[in-house]
Coordinates of C-alpha atoms and ligand atoms in Angstrom, one line a residue:
X850 CA -47.8 -39.1 25.5
X851 CA -43.9 -39.9 25.9
X852 CA -41.2 -38.7 24.1
X853 CA -40.3 -41.0 21.0
X854 CA -36.8 -40.8 20.3
X855 CA -34.7 -42.3 17.6
X856 CA -31.0 -42.2 16.8
X857 CA -31.8 -40.9 13.2
X858 CA -34.8 -40.1 11.4
X859 CA -35.4 -40.4 7.8
X860 CA -38.4 -38.4 5.7
X861 CA -39.6 -40.1 2.5
X862 CA -39.1 -43.9 2.1
X863 CA -38.3 -43.2 -1.7
X864 CA -35.3 -44.4 -4.0
X865 CA -32.6 -42.5 -1.7
X866 CA -34.4 -42.7 1.6
X867 CA -34.7 -46.6 1.5
X868 CA -31.0 -47.1 1.0
X869 CA -29.9 -44.3 3.6
X870 CA -32.1 -45.8 6.1
X871 CA -31.2 -49.6 5.7
X872 CA -27.2 -48.7 5.5
X873 CA -27.9 -46.8 9.2
X874 CA -29.8 -49.7 10.6
X875 CA -27.2 -51.9 9.4
X876 CA -24.7 -49.7 10.9
X877 CA -26.7 -50.6 14.1
X878 CA -28.6 -47.5 14.7
X879 CA -32.1 -47.2 15.4
X880 CA -34.1 -45.3 12.6
X881 CA -37.5 -44.0 11.9
X882 CA -38.4 -44.1 8.4
X883 CA -41.5 -42.0 7.6
X884 CA -43.0 -42.7 4.0
X885 CA -46.0 -40.3 2.9
X886 CA -47.3 -42.9 0.7
X887 CA -48.8 -46.7 0.4
X888 CA -47.1 -50.1 0.8
X889 CA -45.3 -51.0 -2.4
X890 CA -46.7 -54.6 -2.4
X891 CA -49.0 -54.7 -5.1
X892 CA -48.8 -56.9 -8.6
X893 CA -48.9 -53.6 -10.6
X894 CA -46.2 -52.4 -9.3
X895 CA -44.2 -55.6 -9.5
X896 CA -44.8 -56.1 -13.3
X897 CA -42.8 -53.6 -15.7
X898 CA -45.5 -52.5 -18.1
X899 CA -47.5 -51.0 -14.7
X900 CA -45.6 -47.9 -15.5
X901 CA -48.1 -47.1 -18.1
X902 CA -50.7 -47.0 -15.2
X903 CA -48.2 -45.0 -13.0
X904 CA -48.3 -42.3 -15.3
X905 CA -51.7 -41.9 -16.2
X906 CA -53.7 -42.0 -12.9
X907 CA -53.1 -44.2 -9.7
X908 CA -53.1 -44.0 -5.9
X909 CA -49.0 -44.6 -6.0
X910 CA -48.7 -41.4 -7.5
X911 CA -49.1 -37.8 -6.9
X912 CA -49.6 -35.6 -10.1
X913 CA -47.9 -32.1 -9.7
X914 CA -49.1 -29.4 -12.4
X915 CA -47.1 -27.3 -13.3
X916 CA -47.9 -23.6 -13.2
X917 CA -48.7 -22.2 -16.8
X918 CA -45.6 -22.3 -18.9
X919 CA -45.5 -18.9 -20.6
X920 CA -42.8 -19.9 -22.7
X921 CA -44.8 -22.9 -24.0
X922 CA -47.9 -20.6 -25.0
X923 CA -49.3 -20.9 -21.2
X924 CA -49.3 -24.7 -21.6
X925 CA -49.1 -26.5 -18.0
X926 CA -48.2 -30.3 -17.8
X927 CA -48.2 -32.9 -15.3
X928 CA -45.3 -34.2 -13.3
X929 CA -46.0 -37.4 -11.7
X930 CA -44.1 -38.3 -8.9
X931 CA -44.1 -41.6 -6.5
X932 CA -46.7 -41.9 -3.2
X933 CA -45.4 -45.0 -2.3
X934 CA -42.8 -47.1 -0.3
X935 CA -39.8 -47.2 -2.7
X936 CA -40.8 -43.9 -4.4
X937 CA -39.6 -43.4 -8.2
X938 CA -38.1 -46.8 -7.9
X939 CA -41.6 -49.0 -7.4
X940 CA -43.1 -46.6 -10.1
X941 CA -40.5 -45.8 -12.7
X942 CA -39.8 -47.7 -16.0
X943 CA -36.9 -49.4 -14.6
X944 CA -34.0 -48.4 -16.7
X945 CA -30.8 -48.7 -15.2
X946 CA -28.7 -45.9 -15.8
X947 CA -25.7 -43.8 -13.8
X948 CA -24.9 -41.2 -16.3
X949 CA -21.5 -40.5 -17.5
X950 CA -18.1 -40.0 -15.7
X951 CA -17.5 -36.2 -16.5
X952 CA -21.1 -35.8 -14.7
X953 CA -19.8 -36.7 -11.1
X954 CA -16.2 -35.1 -12.2
X955 CA -18.2 -31.9 -12.8
X956 CA -19.6 -32.2 -9.3
X957 CA -16.4 -32.6 -7.8
X958 CA -14.7 -29.6 -9.8
X959 CA -17.5 -27.4 -8.2
X960 CA -17.2 -29.0 -4.4
X961 CA -13.6 -29.9 -4.3
X962 CA -12.4 -26.6 -2.9
X963 CA -15.0 -27.0 -0.2
X964 CA -13.6 -27.3 4.0
X965 CA -15.2 -30.3 4.3
X966 CA -13.2 -32.1 1.0
X967 CA -15.9 -34.7 0.1
X968 CA -14.7 -36.5 -3.0
X969 CA -17.8 -36.7 -5.6
X970 CA -15.4 -38.0 -8.2
X971 CA -16.2 -40.2 -11.0
X972 CA -13.7 -42.7 -9.2
X973 CA -15.5 -42.0 -5.9
X974 CA -19.1 -42.6 -6.7
X975 CA -18.5 -45.7 -9.0
X976 CA -17.5 -47.6 -5.7
X977 CA -21.2 -47.1 -4.4
X978 CA -23.0 -47.7 -7.6
X979 CA -20.8 -51.3 -8.3
X980 CA -21.4 -51.5 -4.2
X981 CA -25.2 -51.6 -4.9
X982 CA -25.2 -53.9 -8.0
X983 CA -25.9 -57.1 -8.9
X984 CA -25.7 -57.7 -12.4
X985 CA -27.2 -60.6 -14.6
X986 CA -24.4 -60.1 -17.5
X987 CA -21.7 -57.8 -16.5
X988 CA -19.0 -58.3 -13.8
X989 CA -15.9 -56.1 -14.4
X990 CA -14.4 -52.7 -13.4
X991 CA -17.7 -50.8 -13.8
X992 CA -20.2 -53.6 -12.8
X993 CA -20.3 -56.2 -10.0
X994 CA -22.8 -59.3 -9.1
X995 CA -22.2 -58.5 -5.2
X996 CA -25.1 -55.7 -4.3
X997 CA -28.8 -56.0 -3.4
X998 CA -30.1 -54.0 -6.7
X999 CA -30.8 -56.4 -9.2
X1000 CA -29.8 -55.3 -12.5
X1001 CA -31.0 -57.3 -16.0
X1002 CA -30.9 -57.4 -19.6
X1003 CA -34.3 -57.0 -21.0
X1004 CA -36.7 -59.9 -20.6
X1005 CA -38.1 -59.3 -23.7
X1006 CA -37.5 -57.6 -26.8
X1007 CA -39.8 -56.6 -29.4
X1008 CA -39.0 -56.8 -32.9
X1009 CA -39.5 -53.4 -33.7
X1010 CA -36.8 -52.3 -30.8
X1011 CA -34.5 -54.3 -32.7
X1012 CA -34.9 -52.6 -35.9
X1013 CA -34.5 -49.2 -34.2
X1014 CA -31.2 -50.2 -33.1
X1015 CA -30.2 -51.2 -36.4
X1016 CA -31.5 -48.3 -38.1
X1017 CA -29.6 -46.1 -35.8
X1018 CA -26.3 -48.2 -36.6
X1019 CA -27.1 -47.6 -40.1
X1020 CA -26.9 -44.1 -39.4
X1021 CA -23.4 -44.7 -38.3
X1022 CA -23.6 -45.0 -34.6
X1023 CA -21.8 -47.8 -32.7
X1024 CA -23.8 -50.3 -31.1
X1025 CA -23.0 -50.2 -27.1
X1026 CA -23.7 -53.3 -25.4
X1027 CA -23.4 -51.2 -22.0
X1028 CA -24.4 -47.5 -21.7
X1029 CA -23.0 -47.7 -18.0
X1030 CA -19.9 -48.6 -19.1
X1031 CA -16.8 -46.8 -20.7
X1032 CA -18.6 -44.6 -23.0
X1033 CA -22.3 -44.0 -23.4
X1034 CA -22.5 -43.3 -27.3
X1035 CA -24.3 -45.3 -29.3
X1036 CA -27.3 -47.5 -29.9
X1037 CA -28.7 -50.7 -27.9
X1038 CA -30.5 -52.1 -25.4
X1039 CA -31.1 -50.9 -21.9
X1040 CA -30.6 -52.9 -18.6
X1041 CA -33.3 -52.8 -15.9
X1042 CA -33.9 -52.7 -12.3
X1043 CA -35.7 -56.0 -12.2
X1044 CA -35.2 -59.9 -12.4
X1045 CA -37.5 -62.2 -14.1
X1046 CA -40.1 -59.7 -14.4
X1047 CA -40.1 -58.8 -10.7
X1048 CA -39.2 -55.1 -10.0
X1049 CA -35.9 -54.6 -7.9
X1050 CA -36.7 -51.5 -6.1
X1051 CA -35.0 -49.5 -3.4
X1052 CA -38.0 -51.0 -1.0
X1053 CA -37.4 -54.4 -2.2
X1054 CA -33.5 -54.7 -2.6
X1055 CA -33.0 -52.8 0.9
X1056 CA -35.7 -52.8 3.0
X1057 CA -37.3 -56.3 2.7
X1058 CA -34.1 -58.1 4.1
X1059 CA -34.4 -56.1 7.3
X1060 CA -38.1 -57.2 7.7
X1061 CA -38.7 -57.7 11.4
X1062 CA -35.4 -55.8 12.3
X1063 CA -36.6 -54.0 15.4
X1064 CA -34.0 -51.4 14.7
X1065 CA -36.0 -50.0 12.2
X1066 CA -39.5 -48.6 12.4
X1067 CA -41.3 -48.1 9.2
X1068 CA -44.3 -46.2 9.2
X1069 CA -46.5 -45.6 5.9
X1070 CA -49.1 -43.2 4.9
X1071 CA -47.2 -40.9 7.6
X1072 CA -46.7 -37.5 6.0
X1073 CA -44.1 -35.1 7.5
X1074 CA -45.4 -31.7 7.7
X1075 CA -42.4 -29.8 9.1
X1076 CA -39.0 -30.0 10.9
X1077 CA -38.5 -29.3 14.6
X1078 CA -35.6 -27.1 14.7
X1079 CA -34.3 -25.6 18.2
X1080 CA -31.2 -23.4 18.7
X1081 CA -30.1 -24.1 15.0
X1082 CA -30.4 -27.9 15.4
X1083 CA -33.0 -30.1 13.6
X1084 CA -34.3 -32.4 16.7
X1085 CA -37.2 -33.6 15.4
X1086 CA -40.3 -34.0 12.9
X1087 CA -43.8 -33.1 13.1
X1088 CA -46.0 -35.8 10.9
X1089 CA -49.8 -36.6 10.2
X1090 CA -51.0 -40.1 10.1
X1091 CA -54.3 -41.1 8.1
X1092 CA -56.8 -40.2 10.9
X1093 CA -55.2 -36.6 10.7
X1094 CA -54.0 -36.7 14.0
X1095 CA -50.4 -34.6 14.7
X1096 CA -47.5 -36.8 16.3
X1097 CA -44.1 -35.4 16.9
X1098 CA -40.8 -37.8 16.8
X1099 CA -37.4 -36.7 17.8
X1100 CA -34.2 -37.7 16.9
X1101 CA -30.7 -38.2 19.0
X1102 CA -28.3 -38.0 16.0
X1103 CA -29.6 -36.3 12.4
X1104 CA -32.4 -35.9 10.2
X1105 CA -32.0 -36.9 6.4
X1106 CA -34.7 -35.8 4.2
X1107 CA -35.2 -37.7 1.4
X1108 CA -39.0 -36.5 0.0
X1109 CA -37.9 -36.0 -3.6
X1110 CA -37.2 -33.0 -5.4
X1111 CA -40.6 -31.4 -5.3
X1112 CA -41.1 -31.9 -1.7
X1113 CA -38.0 -31.8 -0.1
X1114 CA -37.5 -28.1 -0.8
X1115 CA -41.3 -27.5 0.2
X1116 CA -40.5 -29.3 4.0
X1117 CA -37.6 -27.3 4.0
X1118 CA -39.4 -23.8 3.3
X1119 CA -42.2 -25.1 6.1
X1120 CA -39.7 -25.4 8.5
X1121 CA -38.5 -21.8 7.9
X1122 CA -35.3 -22.7 5.8
X1123 CA -35.3 -21.0 2.7
X1124 CA -35.7 -17.9 0.8
X1125 CA -36.4 -15.2 3.5
X1126 CA -38.9 -13.0 1.5
X1127 CA -40.3 -16.0 0.3
X1128 CA -41.2 -17.4 3.6
X1129 CA -42.2 -14.0 5.0
X1130 CA -44.6 -13.9 2.5
X1131 CA -46.7 -16.8 3.9
X1132 CA -46.2 -15.8 7.4
X1133 CA -43.4 -18.5 8.2
X1134 CA -40.7 -17.5 10.7
X1135 CA -37.3 -17.4 9.3
X1136 CA -35.1 -19.7 11.0
X1137 CA -32.0 -19.8 8.0
X1138 CA -32.3 -17.5 4.8
X1139 CA -31.3 -19.9 2.2
X1140 CA -31.9 -18.7 -1.0
X1141 CA -31.1 -21.5 -3.0
X1142 CA -34.1 -23.7 -1.5
X1143 CA -36.5 -24.3 -4.2
X1144 CA -34.3 -22.8 -7.0
X1145 CA -32.3 -24.4 -9.5
X1146 CA -35.0 -26.8 -10.5
X1147 CA -33.5 -28.9 -13.4
X1148 CA -35.6 -31.6 -15.3
X1149 CA -35.0 -33.7 -18.5
X1150 CA -37.4 -32.5 -21.4
X1151 CA -38.6 -35.4 -23.5
X1152 CA -40.8 -35.0 -26.9
X1153 CA -42.2 -37.8 -28.5
X1154 CA -42.1 -39.0 -32.4
X1155 CA -44.6 -41.2 -33.2
X1156 CA -44.9 -43.3 -36.2
X1157 CA -47.8 -46.2 -36.8
X1158 CA -46.4 -49.5 -38.8
X1159 CA -47.5 -50.9 -41.9
X1160 CA -47.8 -54.2 -40.3
X1161 CA -48.4 -56.1 -36.9
X1162 CA -45.1 -54.5 -35.2
X1163 CA -44.7 -53.5 -32.0
X1164 CA -47.5 -53.6 -29.3
X1165 CA -51.2 -52.7 -30.4
X1166 CA -51.7 -49.2 -29.1
X1167 CA -53.6 -49.1 -25.5
X1168 CA -56.8 -50.4 -24.1
X1169 CA -56.6 -53.6 -25.5
X1170 CA -57.9 -55.7 -22.6
X1171 CA -57.8 -59.3 -24.0
X1172 CA -54.5 -58.8 -25.4
X1173 CA -53.2 -57.7 -21.7
X1174 CA -55.1 -60.7 -20.4
X1175 CA -53.1 -63.1 -22.7
X1176 CA -49.7 -61.6 -22.0
X1177 CA -50.6 -61.9 -18.4
X1178 CA -51.7 -65.3 -18.8
X1179 CA -48.3 -66.3 -20.9
X1180 CA -46.3 -64.4 -18.0
X1181 CA -48.1 -66.5 -15.2
X1182 CA -47.8 -69.9 -17.0
X1183 CA -44.1 -69.5 -18.7
X1184 CA -42.5 -66.5 -17.2
X1185 CA -42.0 -65.5 -20.7
X1186 CA -43.5 -62.4 -22.8
X1187 CA -44.3 -59.1 -23.2
X1188 CA -45.0 -58.5 -19.8
X1189 CA -41.4 -58.8 -19.0
X1190 CA -40.9 -55.4 -20.8
X1191 CA -41.2 -52.0 -19.1
X1192 CA -42.5 -50.7 -22.6
X1193 CA -39.1 -49.6 -23.5
X1194 CA -36.4 -52.0 -24.8
X1195 CA -33.7 -50.0 -26.6
X1196 CA -32.2 -46.5 -26.6
X1197 CA -29.7 -44.6 -27.6
X1198 CA -27.1 -41.5 -26.8
X1199 CA -26.0 -39.7 -29.7
X1200 CA -24.9 -36.2 -30.2
X1201 CA -26.6 -35.3 -33.8
X1202 CA -24.4 -32.3 -34.2
X1203 CA -21.2 -33.5 -33.2
X1204 CA -20.8 -37.3 -33.2
X1205 CA -17.2 -36.8 -31.3
X1206 CA -18.6 -34.6 -28.6
X1207 CA -20.6 -36.3 -25.7
X1208 CA -23.8 -37.0 -26.4
X1209 CA -26.4 -34.2 -26.2
X1210 CA -29.5 -36.5 -26.5
X1211 CA -31.1 -39.6 -25.2
X1212 CA -33.5 -41.4 -27.2
X1213 CA -36.1 -43.9 -25.8
X1214 CA -37.6 -46.6 -28.2
X1215 CA -41.3 -47.3 -27.1
X1216 CA -42.6 -50.3 -29.3
X1217 CA -46.2 -48.8 -29.1
X1218 CA -48.0 -45.9 -30.3
X1219 CA -48.1 -44.0 -27.0
X1220 CA -51.3 -42.1 -26.5
X1221 CA -51.4 -39.8 -23.6
X1222 CA -53.5 -36.5 -22.7
X1223 CA -51.7 -34.6 -25.7
X1224 CA -51.6 -36.9 -28.5
X1225 CA -54.8 -39.0 -27.7
X1226 CA -57.2 -38.4 -30.7
X1227 CA -54.2 -36.8 -32.8
X1228 CA -52.6 -40.1 -33.4
X1229 CA -54.3 -43.5 -34.8
X1230 CA -54.4 -45.9 -32.0
X1231 CA -52.6 -49.2 -34.0
X1232 CA -49.5 -50.8 -34.5
X1233 CA -46.0 -48.6 -34.4
X1234 CA -43.6 -46.9 -32.3
X1235 CA -42.9 -43.8 -30.0
X1236 CA -39.3 -42.3 -30.1
X1237 CA -38.8 -39.7 -27.1
X1238 CA -36.0 -37.7 -27.6
X1239 CA -34.3 -36.1 -24.4
X1240 CA -31.8 -33.3 -24.0
X1241 CA -29.5 -34.8 -21.2
X1242 CA -27.6 -31.7 -20.0
X1243 CA -30.5 -29.3 -20.3
X1244 CA -29.4 -25.5 -19.3
X1245 CA -33.0 -24.5 -18.5
X1246 CA -33.8 -23.8 -14.7
X1247 CA -36.9 -23.8 -13.1
X1248 CA -38.0 -23.6 -9.2
X1249 CA -40.1 -25.0 -6.6
X1250 CA -42.3 -22.3 -4.4
X1251 CA -44.8 -22.7 -1.8
X1252 CA -48.6 -22.2 -2.8
X1253 CA -49.5 -21.5 1.2
X1254 CA -47.8 -22.0 4.2
X1255 CA -50.8 -25.2 4.6
X1256 CA -48.9 -28.3 4.3
X1257 CA -51.4 -30.0 2.5
X1258 CA -51.1 -28.0 -0.6
X1259 CA -48.7 -28.8 -3.5
X1260 CA -46.1 -26.6 -4.0
X1261 CA -46.3 -24.4 -7.3
X1262 CA -43.7 -26.0 -9.7
X1263 CA -42.3 -24.3 -12.8
X1264 CA -39.6 -26.2 -14.5
X1265 CA -39.4 -24.0 -17.6
X1266 CA -38.5 -27.1 -19.8
X1267 CA -36.9 -26.2 -23.0
X1268 CA -36.9 -22.2 -22.1
X1269 CA -33.0 -21.9 -22.8
X1270 CA -32.7 -21.3 -26.5
X1271 CA -29.7 -24.4 -26.3
X1272 CA -32.0 -26.8 -24.9
X1273 CA -34.5 -26.4 -27.9
X1274 CA -31.8 -26.3 -30.5
X1275 CA -30.6 -29.1 -29.0
X1276 CA -34.1 -30.8 -28.9
X1277 CA -34.6 -30.3 -32.8
X1278 CA -31.1 -31.7 -33.6
X1279 CA -32.4 -34.9 -31.7
X1280 CA -36.1 -34.9 -33.4
X1281 CA -34.5 -34.6 -37.1
X1282 CA -31.8 -37.2 -36.0
X1283 CA -34.6 -40.0 -35.1
X1284 CA -36.9 -39.0 -37.8
X1285 CA -34.0 -39.8 -40.1
X1286 CA -34.0 -43.3 -37.9
X1287 CA -37.3 -44.0 -39.1
X1288 CA -36.6 -43.4 -42.5
X1289 CA -33.5 -45.8 -42.4
X1290 CA -33.6 -49.5 -43.3
X1291 CA -34.4 -51.5 -41.7
X1292 CA -37.2 -49.8 -40.1
X1293 CA -37.8 -47.3 -43.2
X1294 CA -39.7 -50.4 -44.9
X1295 CA -42.2 -51.2 -41.7
X1296 CA -43.3 -47.6 -41.5
X1297 CA -46.7 -46.5 -42.7
X1298 CA -46.7 -42.9 -41.5
X1299 CA -44.4 -40.6 -39.3
X1300 CA -47.8 -39.1 -37.7
X1301 CA -45.8 -36.5 -35.5
X1302 CA -44.0 -34.3 -36.1
X1303 CA -45.2 -34.0 -39.7
X1304 CA -42.3 -35.0 -41.7
X1305 CA -42.8 -32.6 -44.5
X1306 CA -42.4 -29.5 -42.3
X1307 CA -39.2 -30.0 -40.3
X1308 CA -37.9 -26.7 -40.6
X1309 CA -36.6 -24.7 -37.1
X1310 CA -40.3 -23.3 -36.7
X1311 CA -42.4 -26.3 -37.2
X1312 CA -40.1 -28.2 -35.0
X1313 CA -40.1 -25.6 -32.2
X1314 CA -43.9 -25.2 -32.6
X1315 CA -43.7 -29.3 -32.1
X1316 CA -41.8 -29.2 -29.2
X1317 CA -43.3 -26.7 -27.4
X1318 CA -46.7 -28.5 -27.8
X1319 CA -45.7 -32.0 -26.8
X1320 CA -42.9 -31.4 -24.3
X1321 CA -43.1 -32.9 -20.9
X1322 CA -41.1 -34.3 -18.2
X1323 CA -38.8 -37.4 -18.5
X1324 CA -39.7 -37.6 -14.6
X1325 CA -36.3 -36.2 -13.4
X1326 CA -36.8 -33.3 -11.0
X1327 CA -33.3 -32.3 -9.4
X1328 CA -31.2 -30.1 -7.8
X1329 CA -33.8 -28.0 -5.8
X1330 CA -31.5 -27.9 -2.7
X1331 CA -28.6 -28.5 -4.2
X1332 CA -25.0 -28.7 -2.9
X1333 CA -22.6 -26.1 -3.6
X1334 CA -19.1 -24.5 -3.3
X1335 CA -18.7 -22.3 0.1
X1336 CA -19.6 -18.9 -0.4
X1337 CA -22.1 -19.9 -3.5
X1338 CA -25.0 -17.9 -2.0
X1339 CA -27.4 -20.4 -3.7
X1340 CA -25.9 -23.7 -2.2
X1341 CA -28.0 -25.1 0.1
X1342 CA -25.8 -27.8 1.0
X1343 CA -22.0 -28.7 2.0
X1344 CA -20.4 -31.2 0.1
X1345 CA -21.3 -33.8 3.0
X1346 CA -25.1 -33.2 2.2
X1347 CA -25.5 -31.1 5.2
X1348 CA -27.9 -28.1 5.4
X1349 CA -25.8 -25.0 5.4
X1350 CA -26.4 -23.3 8.9
X1351 CA -28.2 -25.8 10.5
X1352 CA -26.8 -28.7 12.8
X1353 CA -28.0 -32.3 12.6
X1354 CA -29.8 -31.9 8.9
X1355 CA -29.0 -33.3 5.7
X1356 CA -30.8 -33.6 2.5
X1357 CA -29.9 -37.0 0.3
X1358 CA -32.2 -37.2 -2.5
X1359 CA -32.5 -35.6 -6.1
X1360 CA -32.8 -32.4 -4.7
X1361 CA -29.0 -32.7 -3.7
X1362 CA -27.3 -32.8 -6.8
X1363 CA -25.1 -29.7 -8.0
X1364 CA -26.4 -30.9 -11.6
X1365 CA -28.3 -33.4 -13.3
X1366 CA -26.5 -36.4 -14.7
X1367 CA -26.9 -37.2 -18.1
X1368 CA -29.5 -40.4 -18.2
X1369 CA -32.4 -41.5 -15.8
X1370 CA -31.7 -40.6 -12.1
X1371 CA -33.0 -43.6 -9.7
X1372 CA -29.5 -45.2 -9.6
X1373 CA -27.9 -41.6 -9.2
X1374 CA -30.6 -41.2 -6.3
X1375 CA -29.9 -44.4 -4.6
X1376 CA -25.9 -43.6 -4.7
X1377 CA -26.8 -40.3 -2.8
X1378 CA -28.8 -42.3 -0.2
X1379 CA -25.8 -44.4 0.2
X1380 CA -23.0 -42.1 0.4
X1381 CA -24.9 -40.3 3.1
X1382 CA -25.4 -43.0 5.0
X1383 CA -21.5 -43.3 4.7
X1384 CA -21.0 -39.9 5.9
X1385 CA -23.4 -40.1 8.7
X1386 CA -21.9 -43.6 10.0
X1387 CA -18.1 -42.2 9.4
X1388 CA -19.1 -39.1 11.6
X1389 CA -18.5 -36.9 8.9
Ligands
FAD979 C1 -42.9 -42.5 -13.9 C2 -41.6 -42.4 -13.8 C3 -40.8 -43.0 -14.5 C4 -39.2 -43.0 -14.2 N1 -38.5 -44.0 -15.3 C5 -37.1 -44.1 -14.4 C6 -36.3 -44.8 -15.4 O1 -36.8 -45.8 -15.9 N2 -35.3 -45.2 -14.7 C7 -34.4 -44.2 -13.8 O2 -33.6 -44.5 -13.4 N3 -35.3 -43.2 -13.4 C8 -36.6 -43.2 -13.7 N4 -37.5 -42.4 -13.0 C9 -37.1 -41.5 -12.1 C10 -36.5 -41.9 -10.6 O3 -37.4 -43.1 -10.1 C11 -36.4 -41.0 -9.8 O4 -35.2 -40.0 -10.2 C12 -36.1 -41.3 -8.5 O5 -36.8 -42.4 -7.7 C13 -35.7 -40.2 -7.4 O6 -35.8 -40.8 -6.0 P1 -35.6 -39.5 -4.8 O7 -35.3 -40.5 -3.6 O8 -34.9 -38.4 -5.3 O9 -37.1 -39.2 -4.6 P2 -38.5 -40.3 -4.6 O10 -37.9 -41.8 -5.2 O11 -39.6 -39.5 -5.2 O12 -38.7 -40.5 -3.3 C14 -39.5 -39.7 -2.2 C15 -40.6 -40.2 -1.1 O13 -40.8 -39.5 -0.5 C16 -41.9 -39.5 -0.2 N5 -42.8 -38.5 0.5 C17 -43.0 -37.3 -0.3 N6 -43.5 -36.5 0.6 C18 -43.3 -36.9 1.9 C19 -43.7 -36.6 3.0 N7 -44.6 -34.9 3.4 N8 -43.6 -36.9 4.1 C20 -43.3 -38.7 4.0 N9 -43.2 -39.1 2.9 C21 -43.0 -38.3 1.9 C22 -42.7 -40.2 -1.5 O14 -44.0 -41.0 -1.2 C23 -41.6 -40.9 -2.0 O15 -41.7 -42.2 -1.5 C24 -38.9 -42.4 -13.0 C25 -39.8 -41.6 -12.6 C26 -40.8 -41.5 -12.4 C27 -42.0 -40.9 -11.7

């Protein structure tokens, strides 16, 4: 068979990968985009509440199970990751969040001294965020209307979400009309990556306009198993189609890996790039000893507070078929109603211990008694709300390791959520803060019962036990092949996202970040994909 060759190969068509591939094609390069998952064209993915199905069981997801987490009493929890074109941007809750300026200025402080001298400061990344954005309300120094990613105010806001916003104001927090503006602090309504109830994923926004473009070769359900490296240069990839046939494709230019923070390190390790001892354990020939690959896993931990309502406030529980049918009908006929809600409408960024310091906690107000594997049977399935609290700058670090040298095996993932005592202390303070919100007007008079945690027992021991029992991922794994300073032994990438010691290879997804941003991670992942394309097109 003839050797198949492209200018560039992008491995993984997720939030970052779609953007990188599209930008390279627009730069007149030929690109092979290999996506392991399915097509993103499915009504469940398009409509905002589809998220609930995604979290709980769908072919569009892969469900990683963590190794038993000793500090959580041996509990293991799921980490769902996308298995579909568009990646996380096709399955997520669509909350549009960038993090805050200090996140990126801190990256820049780490990377600034590097020989390649790339600028990662807030001013440098803001241009990419704005460049990708088409906002339906804002157009100013922080926001733009000219980009391809549609960002909109919520299409539907439940009354209980409004009471949440008022209750937190009642506690002295300011109303924040724009969490992606000059300050994160306060309470308000999120913006979402959608328009008129239709998801604006990286796939829809960036790849759909290129349909039919001969420079882009997109292959779905094509799972990359390893990178081909010769003489210190990445020259191609080996991938398997659904019939089980193994193929090789080659790149004249570079290969960009964007398979997500749990799979990118696995692919690097299977290709001989990673901690030498660990690779040898699995009989993999070491090409570059990169001890940082798979290390430094960071994720945002979330813990729920669930309250039942004393009236028909919020959405009625789950598994209520006829109501969902009515909501669907209303959306089809009038384009209005609850289908326009991604299940979260309001939120907050607060610092419960020092209101004037940067926020330590992000909260999501979900206008439903949200029942999952951990809470089902424990909490009555009725009207109410769930507030999840998230530590935005966690100090806990975990890891991704190979289970075996077999590419079909999922990696072993240990995120160590809340293992660092400072993370637990921050989470406990966040829980107490938002329990108080439930006891503040106008929410207080609508709450029948705070179901979890037990409001009679809010001492440190009781809340620690609650957090250990219910903590799970906020779906933001990151930093497993991170950019770092020259001379940092755990730095996998330089500041231009190039894998250290290997030519022609970059990583451009959430694996690459030196630290996690304070807030959701989809827009940052897309920004990384955009920046990577710039580096490549500028020959940097
Ligand atoms: C359920 C859920 C809800 C979320 N909610 C939000 C939210 O509301 N707001 C927000 O900002 N963020 C949210 N996120 C997080 C955000 O979507 C992710 O951080 C972001 O999508 C990560 O982008 P990425 O490019 O790093 O990886 P991904 O988008 O995960 O892309 C990786 C891609 O690689 C593919 N792939 C994997 N292995 C292979 C292989 N071997 N060969 C080829 N392809 C492969 C995958 O199928 C996937 O398409 C959520 C995530 C999830 C899972």
